[in-house]
């Protein structure tokens, strides 16, 4: 039973990372523009996050070092501090986007003013994090997010062209003009980035320590990382397929969260709409909680301060104050009226640019026999991890120029 419930950490991490506001809309847009041509980016991102999620979980369990303790040790104080600031700015922007997305969905359900719903959402999530133990946060949001399966059911019922789906796993640009190629590259980098968002590994490695995993749980670590990521990947594929089937034939570019959500219930009409909205609410709430808690984890781990969601809030004042401040600042950003999807575009590109500063220290530590002992990376792990790191570095260099060149 413990192992079964432990999978909820992977489910919440994956759904909050793979199927957050950015992935829901961005992937649907990719399908509406390019058909199934970007399936390969989903497959590549899935393999990459499984490799690094398992790696950072293993480092946390064996060395008792979560991500930002590793960042501080491997990058040094100055570069590590820059990575901390950049990562928490990314967490803040993402949290604001997710809270804004939740308010939009609640507005669709109730008709109440979005700004009122923004405040109510922040208070509700903050109260839940304050009152719930870590395990109940992950189980509540992880299992609620499984309602997103309605998107996969809708995609299957609408009969995608499976031959085209299979061909999409081979990178190919259908048009040779520069504008189309640049936009294709931008969406490829965006999908890859969204599946590797740093807060996923920040939250996951901290969660492994919160749950008191030991080296005996390393098999569970791999299972949780793989199953959670594969579930998130399948839902991402479903979102892409819905973009192809629902929007592409009519030349529609889905620019709003509501359009993407309605596609999830398209073949079932009202019967599945509530489930689609509820699933999206759970995933967006999961991403908001992950980013807020990650802000607290990052600060405390970097400065070697006491932290832990399962500890009394008064005993970890910096941790509690930081995640609470993340929620409050995110709410204030959202209340300015900036569109959540605009924040998403910034977070995806900015996330890609700072990503190497998270994944490089993880690879270095997992490869260090003095730290990891018999649980050190195998040669295969090092080769695959190195290839992924090179791809991450290339995407990081390309992200901002692509955004500027495509006016995205």
Short mmCIF file of C-alpha atoms in Angstrom, two decimals:
data_model
loop_
_atom_site.label_atom_id
_atom_site.label_comp_id
_atom_site.label_asym_id
_atom_site.label_seq_id
_atom_site.Cartn_x
_atom_site.Cartn_y
_atom_site.Cartn_z
CA UNK A 1 0.00 0.00 0.00
CA UNK A 2 2.87 2.40 0.84
CA UNK A 3 4.39 1.83 -2.60
CA UNK A 4 1.04 2.37 -4.34
CA UNK A 5 0.41 5.60 -2.46
CA UNK A 6 4.00 6.65 -3.11
CA UNK A 7 3.22 6.79 -6.82
CA UNK A 8 1.07 9.86 -6.12
CA UNK A 9 4.30 11.89 -5.75
CA UNK A 10 5.17 11.03 -9.35
CA UNK A 11 1.60 11.62 -10.51
CA UNK A 12 1.38 15.06 -8.91
CA UNK A 13 4.87 16.03 -10.07
CA UNK A 14 4.14 14.89 -13.63
CA UNK A 15 0.63 16.34 -13.90
CA UNK A 16 1.70 19.61 -12.30
CA UNK A 17 4.71 19.81 -14.62
CA UNK A 18 3.56 18.14 -17.86
CA UNK A 19 -0.06 19.27 -17.81
CA UNK A 20 0.11 22.76 -16.38
CA UNK A 21 -1.41 25.84 -18.03
CA UNK A 22 1.45 26.20 -20.49
CA UNK A 23 1.38 22.60 -21.65
CA UNK A 24 -2.42 22.50 -22.01
CA UNK A 25 -2.56 25.51 -24.30
CA UNK A 26 0.89 25.35 -25.90
CA UNK A 27 0.58 21.69 -26.96
CA UNK A 28 -2.95 22.19 -28.29
CA UNK A 29 -1.67 25.13 -30.34
CA UNK A 30 1.20 23.01 -31.67
CA UNK A 31 -1.29 20.41 -32.93
CA UNK A 32 -3.46 23.11 -34.51
CA UNK A 33 -0.45 24.48 -36.40
CA UNK A 34 1.73 21.47 -37.23
CA UNK A 35 -0.46 18.40 -36.94
CA UNK A 36 1.39 15.45 -35.44
CA UNK A 37 4.83 16.67 -36.54
CA UNK A 38 5.98 17.49 -32.99
CA UNK A 39 5.30 14.10 -31.41
CA UNK A 40 9.06 13.56 -31.34
CA UNK A 41 9.50 16.57 -29.03
CA UNK A 42 7.08 14.99 -26.53
CA UNK A 43 8.92 11.65 -26.71
CA UNK A 44 12.30 13.34 -26.27
CA UNK A 45 11.08 15.43 -23.33
CA UNK A 46 9.57 12.36 -21.68
CA UNK A 47 12.80 10.37 -21.90
CA UNK A 48 14.79 13.34 -20.62
CA UNK A 49 12.62 14.03 -17.57
CA UNK A 50 12.51 10.33 -16.60
CA UNK A 51 16.32 10.21 -16.66
CA UNK A 52 16.77 13.34 -14.56
CA UNK A 53 13.82 12.83 -12.23
CA UNK A 54 15.14 9.37 -11.33
CA UNK A 55 18.64 10.80 -10.97
CA UNK A 56 17.68 13.65 -8.66
CA UNK A 57 15.50 11.30 -6.58
CA UNK A 58 18.44 8.91 -6.24
CA UNK A 59 20.79 11.73 -5.20
CA UNK A 60 18.25 12.97 -2.64
CA UNK A 61 17.82 9.48 -1.17
CA UNK A 62 21.47 8.36 -1.13
CA UNK A 63 23.33 11.62 -0.48
CA UNK A 64 20.45 13.32 1.38
CA UNK A 65 21.04 16.30 -0.90
CA UNK A 66 18.02 17.85 -2.64
CA UNK A 67 18.50 19.86 -5.82
CA UNK A 68 19.51 23.25 -4.48
CA UNK A 69 21.95 21.84 -1.96
CA UNK A 70 23.59 20.19 -4.99
CA UNK A 71 23.44 23.45 -6.99
CA UNK A 72 25.20 25.34 -4.17
CA UNK A 73 27.88 22.68 -3.85
CA UNK A 74 28.59 22.23 -7.56
CA UNK A 75 28.18 25.77 -8.90
CA UNK A 76 29.62 27.68 -5.97
CA UNK A 77 28.09 30.54 -4.02
CA UNK A 78 27.94 33.27 -6.68
CA UNK A 79 26.76 31.25 -9.68
CA UNK A 80 24.57 29.14 -7.41
CA UNK A 81 22.94 32.29 -5.99
CA UNK A 82 22.25 33.52 -9.52
CA UNK A 83 20.64 30.15 -10.31
CA UNK A 84 18.57 30.40 -7.12
CA UNK A 85 17.28 33.87 -8.00
CA UNK A 86 16.51 32.87 -11.58
CA UNK A 87 14.77 29.65 -10.52
CA UNK A 88 12.59 31.36 -7.95
CA UNK A 89 11.66 34.12 -10.40
CA UNK A 90 10.61 31.35 -12.78
CA UNK A 91 8.64 29.68 -9.98
CA UNK A 92 6.93 32.98 -9.19
CA UNK A 93 5.95 33.68 -12.81
CA UNK A 94 4.67 30.14 -13.24
CA UNK A 95 2.70 30.27 -10.00
CA UNK A 96 1.06 33.55 -11.09
CA UNK A 97 0.11 32.00 -14.44
CA UNK A 98 -1.41 28.91 -12.78
CA UNK A 99 -3.43 30.95 -10.29
CA UNK A 100 -4.65 33.13 -13.15
CA UNK A 101 -5.62 30.02 -15.12
CA UNK A 102 -7.58 28.64 -12.16
CA UNK A 103 -9.48 31.93 -11.87
CA UNK A 104 -10.37 31.75 -15.58
CA UNK A 105 -11.77 28.22 -15.23
CA UNK A 106 -13.71 29.10 -12.08
CA UNK A 107 -15.12 32.14 -13.89
CA UNK A 108 -16.37 29.83 -16.65
CA UNK A 109 -18.10 27.67 -14.04
CA UNK A 110 -19.56 30.39 -11.82
CA UNK A 111 -19.59 33.68 -13.74
CA UNK A 112 -18.05 35.37 -10.69
CA UNK A 113 -15.45 38.18 -11.17
CA UNK A 114 -11.98 36.83 -11.98
CA UNK A 115 -10.17 39.09 -9.51
CA UNK A 116 -12.36 37.88 -6.68
CA UNK A 117 -11.66 34.30 -7.74
CA UNK A 118 -7.91 35.05 -7.88
CA UNK A 119 -7.94 36.09 -4.22
CA UNK A 120 -10.16 33.13 -3.23
CA UNK A 121 -7.91 30.69 -5.12
CA UNK A 122 -4.76 31.98 -3.42
CA UNK A 123 -6.35 31.82 0.03
CA UNK A 124 -7.66 28.29 -0.60
CA UNK A 125 -4.34 26.93 -1.86
CA UNK A 126 -2.40 28.68 0.90
CA UNK A 127 -4.73 27.28 3.56
CA UNK A 128 -4.45 23.78 2.11
CA UNK A 129 -0.65 23.90 2.10
CA UNK A 130 -0.61 25.28 5.64
CA UNK A 131 -2.96 22.64 7.07
CA UNK A 132 -2.13 19.49 5.06
CA UNK A 133 0.86 17.25 5.52
CA UNK A 134 3.01 16.75 2.42
CA UNK A 135 1.58 13.29 1.69
CA UNK A 136 -2.02 14.55 1.69
CA UNK A 137 -1.16 17.46 -0.59
CA UNK A 138 0.34 15.12 -3.17
CA UNK A 139 -2.45 12.54 -2.88
CA UNK A 140 -5.28 15.08 -3.06
CA UNK A 141 -3.95 16.97 -6.08
CA UNK A 142 -2.31 13.98 -7.77
CA UNK A 143 -5.37 11.75 -7.70
CA UNK A 144 -7.76 14.63 -8.55
CA UNK A 145 -5.63 15.37 -11.60
CA UNK A 146 -6.39 11.91 -12.95
CA UNK A 147 -9.67 13.36 -14.22
CA UNK A 148 -7.54 14.71 -17.06
CA UNK A 149 -7.89 11.19 -18.52
CA UNK A 150 -11.06 12.54 -20.15
CA UNK A 151 -8.75 14.32 -22.63
CA UNK A 152 -7.15 11.00 -23.61
CA UNK A 153 -10.58 9.38 -23.94
CA UNK A 154 -11.76 12.23 -26.17
CA UNK A 155 -8.69 11.95 -28.39
CA UNK A 156 -9.22 8.19 -28.87
CA UNK A 157 -12.96 8.55 -29.54
CA UNK A 158 -12.25 11.14 -32.26
CA UNK A 159 -10.15 8.53 -34.15
CA UNK A 160 -6.73 10.11 -34.77
CA UNK A 161 -4.81 9.02 -37.85
CA UNK A 162 -2.44 6.56 -36.15
CA UNK A 163 -0.16 6.38 -39.19
CA UNK A 164 0.32 10.16 -39.00
CA UNK A 165 0.85 9.90 -35.25
CA UNK A 166 3.63 7.36 -35.80
CA UNK A 167 5.27 9.52 -38.49
CA UNK A 168 5.27 12.42 -36.03
CA UNK A 169 7.96 10.70 -33.98
CA UNK A 170 10.45 11.45 -36.78
CA UNK A 171 11.46 15.15 -36.88
CA UNK A 172 10.32 16.75 -40.13
CA UNK A 173 9.38 20.25 -41.26
CA UNK A 174 6.53 20.15 -43.78
CA UNK A 175 7.23 23.59 -45.29
CA UNK A 176 10.63 24.96 -46.23
CA UNK A 177 10.00 28.69 -45.72
CA UNK A 178 11.98 30.40 -42.97
CA UNK A 179 9.00 31.73 -40.99
CA UNK A 180 7.39 28.29 -40.77
CA UNK A 181 10.67 26.62 -39.82
CA UNK A 182 11.40 29.14 -37.07
CA UNK A 183 7.89 28.73 -35.63
CA UNK A 184 8.25 24.94 -35.76
CA UNK A 185 11.57 25.20 -33.90
CA UNK A 186 10.03 27.56 -31.31
CA UNK A 187 7.21 25.11 -30.55
CA UNK A 188 9.64 22.17 -30.44
CA UNK A 189 11.82 24.00 -27.90
CA UNK A 190 8.72 25.09 -25.98
CA UNK A 191 7.29 21.58 -25.68
CA UNK A 192 10.68 20.17 -24.68
CA UNK A 193 11.12 22.96 -22.11
CA UNK A 194 7.63 22.58 -20.64
CA UNK A 195 8.28 18.89 -19.98
CA UNK A 196 11.55 19.64 -18.17
CA UNK A 197 10.51 22.62 -16.04
CA UNK A 198 12.94 22.94 -13.14
CA UNK A 199 10.31 23.04 -10.43
CA UNK A 200 9.44 19.42 -11.26
CA UNK A 201 12.81 18.15 -10.04
CA UNK A 202 12.98 20.69 -7.19
CA UNK A 203 9.66 19.41 -5.87
CA UNK A 204 10.35 15.75 -6.60
CA UNK A 205 13.73 15.58 -4.86
CA UNK A 206 12.39 17.47 -1.86
CA UNK A 207 9.38 15.16 -1.79
CA UNK A 208 11.61 12.10 -1.66
CA UNK A 209 13.19 13.50 1.51
CA UNK A 210 9.80 14.60 2.92
CA UNK A 211 8.62 10.99 2.54
CA UNK A 212 11.75 9.61 4.26
CA UNK A 213 12.82 7.44 1.34
CA UNK A 214 15.92 5.31 1.91
CA UNK A 215 18.21 3.43 -0.51
CA UNK A 216 15.76 0.51 -0.17
CA UNK A 217 13.21 2.70 -1.95
CA UNK A 218 15.33 3.30 -5.07
CA UNK A 219 13.24 0.81 -7.05
CA UNK A 220 10.17 2.80 -6.08
CA UNK A 221 12.00 5.98 -7.09
CA UNK A 222 12.44 4.67 -10.63
CA UNK A 223 8.85 3.42 -10.78
CA UNK A 224 7.44 6.71 -9.53
CA UNK A 225 9.56 8.79 -11.92
CA UNK A 226 8.81 6.58 -14.93
CA UNK A 227 5.09 5.94 -14.38
CA UNK A 228 4.31 9.52 -13.41
CA UNK A 229 6.20 10.91 -16.41
CA UNK A 230 4.65 8.42 -18.84
CA UNK A 231 1.18 9.36 -17.62
CA UNK A 232 1.92 13.03 -18.11
CA UNK A 233 3.37 12.25 -21.55
CA UNK A 234 0.27 10.33 -22.67
CA UNK A 235 -1.95 13.24 -21.67
CA UNK A 236 0.35 15.61 -23.56
CA UNK A 237 0.02 13.41 -26.66
CA UNK A 238 -3.76 13.54 -26.22
CA UNK A 239 -3.67 17.36 -26.06
CA UNK A 240 -1.64 17.49 -29.27
CA UNK A 241 -4.04 15.07 -30.98
CA UNK A 242 -7.05 17.17 -29.94
CA UNK A 243 -5.37 20.23 -31.42
CA UNK A 244 -4.96 18.33 -34.69
CA UNK A 245 -8.47 16.86 -34.82
CA UNK A 246 -10.58 19.70 -33.40
CA UNK A 247 -8.78 22.85 -34.58
CA UNK A 248 -6.45 22.13 -37.53
CA UNK A 249 -9.13 21.16 -40.12
CA UNK A 250 -10.97 24.45 -39.48
CA UNK A 251 -7.86 26.65 -39.46
CA UNK A 252 -8.52 27.69 -35.84
CA UNK A 253 -5.66 28.71 -33.57
CA UNK A 254 -6.72 28.17 -29.92
CA UNK A 255 -5.55 31.29 -28.09
CA UNK A 256 -7.40 30.77 -24.80
CA UNK A 257 -7.41 28.21 -22.02
CA UNK A 258 -11.15 27.75 -22.41
CA UNK A 259 -10.78 26.65 -26.05
CA UNK A 260 -8.23 24.01 -25.10
CA UNK A 261 -10.37 22.77 -22.19
CA UNK A 262 -13.52 22.51 -24.31
CA UNK A 263 -11.65 20.33 -26.79
CA UNK A 264 -11.23 17.77 -24.03
CA UNK A 265 -14.98 17.32 -23.78
CA UNK A 266 -15.74 17.82 -27.48
CA UNK A 267 -17.02 14.32 -28.39
CA UNK A 268 -18.97 13.93 -25.13
CA UNK A 269 -20.42 17.46 -24.95
CA UNK A 270 -21.62 18.50 -21.46
CA UNK A 271 -21.22 15.01 -20.01
CA UNK A 272 -17.46 15.35 -19.81
CA UNK A 273 -17.06 19.13 -19.57
CA UNK A 274 -17.18 19.22 -15.77
CA UNK A 275 -14.61 16.40 -15.58
CA UNK A 276 -12.34 18.23 -18.05
CA UNK A 277 -12.55 21.47 -16.09
CA UNK A 278 -12.09 19.68 -12.75
CA UNK A 279 -9.05 17.81 -14.08
CA UNK A 280 -7.53 21.05 -15.35
CA UNK A 281 -8.23 22.79 -12.04
CA UNK A 282 -6.43 20.00 -10.16
CA UNK A 283 -3.41 20.13 -12.48
CA UNK A 284 -3.16 23.92 -12.35
CA UNK A 285 -3.54 23.82 -8.55
CA UNK A 286 -0.82 21.17 -8.42
CA UNK A 287 1.53 23.33 -10.47
CA UNK A 288 0.80 26.40 -8.31
CA UNK A 289 1.49 24.45 -5.11
CA UNK A 290 4.64 22.85 -6.57
CA UNK A 291 6.09 26.21 -7.60
CA UNK A 292 5.25 27.92 -4.28
CA UNK A 293 6.69 25.09 -2.20
CA UNK A 294 9.70 24.84 -4.51
CA UNK A 295 10.43 28.48 -3.77
CA UNK A 296 10.65 27.65 -0.07
CA UNK A 297 12.62 24.45 -0.65
CA UNK A 298 15.15 26.22 -2.89
CA UNK A 299 15.93 29.05 -0.47
CA UNK A 300 16.30 26.82 2.58
CA UNK A 301 18.33 24.16 0.80
CA UNK A 302 20.71 26.70 -0.72
CA UNK A 303 21.37 28.43 2.61
CA UNK A 304 21.28 25.18 4.61
CA UNK A 305 18.28 26.22 6.68
CA UNK A 306 15.75 23.88 8.28
CA UNK A 307 12.84 23.03 6.00
CA UNK A 308 10.01 20.56 5.62
CA UNK A 309 6.29 20.66 5.00
CA UNK A 310 5.69 18.02 7.67
CA UNK A 311 7.37 20.12 10.35
CA UNK A 312 5.49 22.64 12.46
CA UNK A 313 5.36 25.97 10.55
CA UNK A 314 6.83 27.85 13.53
CA UNK A 315 9.86 25.54 13.55
CA UNK A 316 10.67 26.35 9.89
CA UNK A 317 9.86 30.09 9.66
CA UNK A 318 11.95 30.85 6.56
CA UNK A 319 10.47 27.92 4.65
CA UNK A 320 6.90 28.79 5.66
CA UNK A 321 7.38 32.49 5.01
CA UNK A 322 8.92 31.90 1.58
CA UNK A 323 6.18 29.66 0.19
CA UNK A 324 3.52 31.99 1.62
CA UNK A 325 5.27 34.98 0.04
CA UNK A 326 5.38 33.12 -3.30
CA UNK A 327 1.59 32.75 -3.21
CA UNK A 328 1.01 36.38 -2.24
CA UNK A 329 3.39 37.81 -4.85
CA UNK A 330 1.96 35.50 -7.53
CA UNK A 331 -1.54 36.73 -6.69
CA UNK A 332 -0.44 40.36 -6.91
CA UNK A 333 1.14 39.73 -10.33
CA UNK A 334 -2.05 38.07 -11.56
CA UNK A 335 -4.18 40.93 -10.17
CA UNK A 336 -2.33 43.42 -12.39
CA UNK A 337 -4.32 42.01 -15.30
CA UNK A 338 -1.42 40.45 -17.19
CA UNK A 339 -2.72 37.52 -19.21
CA UNK A 340 -1.81 34.09 -17.82
CA UNK A 341 -0.80 32.88 -21.30
CA UNK A 342 1.60 35.79 -21.64
CA UNK A 343 3.19 34.72 -18.36
CA UNK A 344 3.34 31.15 -19.67
CA UNK A 345 5.29 32.19 -22.78
CA UNK A 346 7.78 34.03 -20.58
CA UNK A 347 8.14 31.12 -18.16
CA UNK A 348 8.68 28.52 -20.89
CA UNK A 349 11.44 30.51 -22.61
CA UNK A 350 13.01 31.78 -19.38
CA UNK A 351 12.84 28.25 -17.96
CA UNK A 352 14.75 26.87 -20.90
CA UNK A 353 17.44 29.54 -20.56
CA UNK A 354 18.21 28.70 -16.91
CA UNK A 355 17.63 24.94 -17.14
CA UNK A 356 21.31 23.91 -17.58
CA UNK A 357 22.12 25.38 -14.15
CA UNK A 358 19.78 22.84 -12.55
CA UNK A 359 20.50 19.73 -14.59
CA UNK A 360 24.31 20.01 -14.83
CA UNK A 361 24.85 19.84 -11.02
CA UNK A 362 22.47 16.86 -10.77
CA UNK A 363 24.44 14.93 -13.40
CA UNK A 364 27.77 15.80 -11.75
CA UNK A 365 26.62 14.62 -8.33
CA UNK A 366 24.94 11.43 -9.58
CA UNK A 367 28.24 10.57 -11.35
CA UNK A 368 30.38 11.14 -8.27
CA UNK A 369 31.29 7.76 -6.70
CA UNK A 370 32.57 9.46 -3.54
CA UNK A 371 29.08 10.81 -2.90
CA UNK A 372 26.88 8.06 -4.36
CA UNK A 373 28.90 4.92 -3.58
CA UNK A 374 27.44 1.84 -5.22
CA UNK A 375 24.44 3.87 -6.40
CA UNK A 376 26.58 6.02 -8.70
CA UNK A 377 25.49 6.49 -12.31
CA UNK A 378 26.28 3.66 -14.70
CA UNK A 379 28.16 4.48 -17.90
CA UNK A 380 24.82 4.29 -19.73
CA UNK A 381 23.29 6.81 -17.28
CA UNK A 382 26.21 9.18 -17.85
CA UNK A 383 26.00 8.92 -21.64
CA UNK A 384 22.22 9.46 -21.76
CA UNK A 385 22.39 12.20 -19.14
CA UNK A 386 25.19 13.92 -21.06
CA UNK A 387 23.27 13.77 -24.35
CA UNK A 388 20.19 15.26 -22.66
CA UNK A 389 22.31 17.99 -21.08
CA UNK A 390 23.76 18.93 -24.50
CA UNK A 391 20.23 19.11 -25.95
CA UNK A 392 19.13 21.25 -22.99
CA UNK A 393 22.09 23.61 -23.56
CA UNK A 394 21.30 23.92 -27.29
CA UNK A 395 17.64 24.60 -26.56
CA UNK A 396 18.61 27.13 -23.87
CA UNK A 397 20.75 29.05 -26.37
CA UNK A 398 18.00 28.96 -29.00
CA UNK A 399 14.99 29.78 -26.80
CA UNK A 400 15.19 33.58 -26.53
CA UNK A 401 16.29 34.20 -30.18
CA UNK A 402 13.42 31.98 -31.39
CA UNK A 403 10.92 33.89 -29.27
CA UNK A 404 12.14 37.21 -30.69
CA UNK A 405 12.31 36.00 -34.30
CA UNK A 406 8.81 34.50 -34.20
CA UNK A 407 7.31 37.43 -32.21
CA UNK A 408 5.82 34.86 -29.83
#
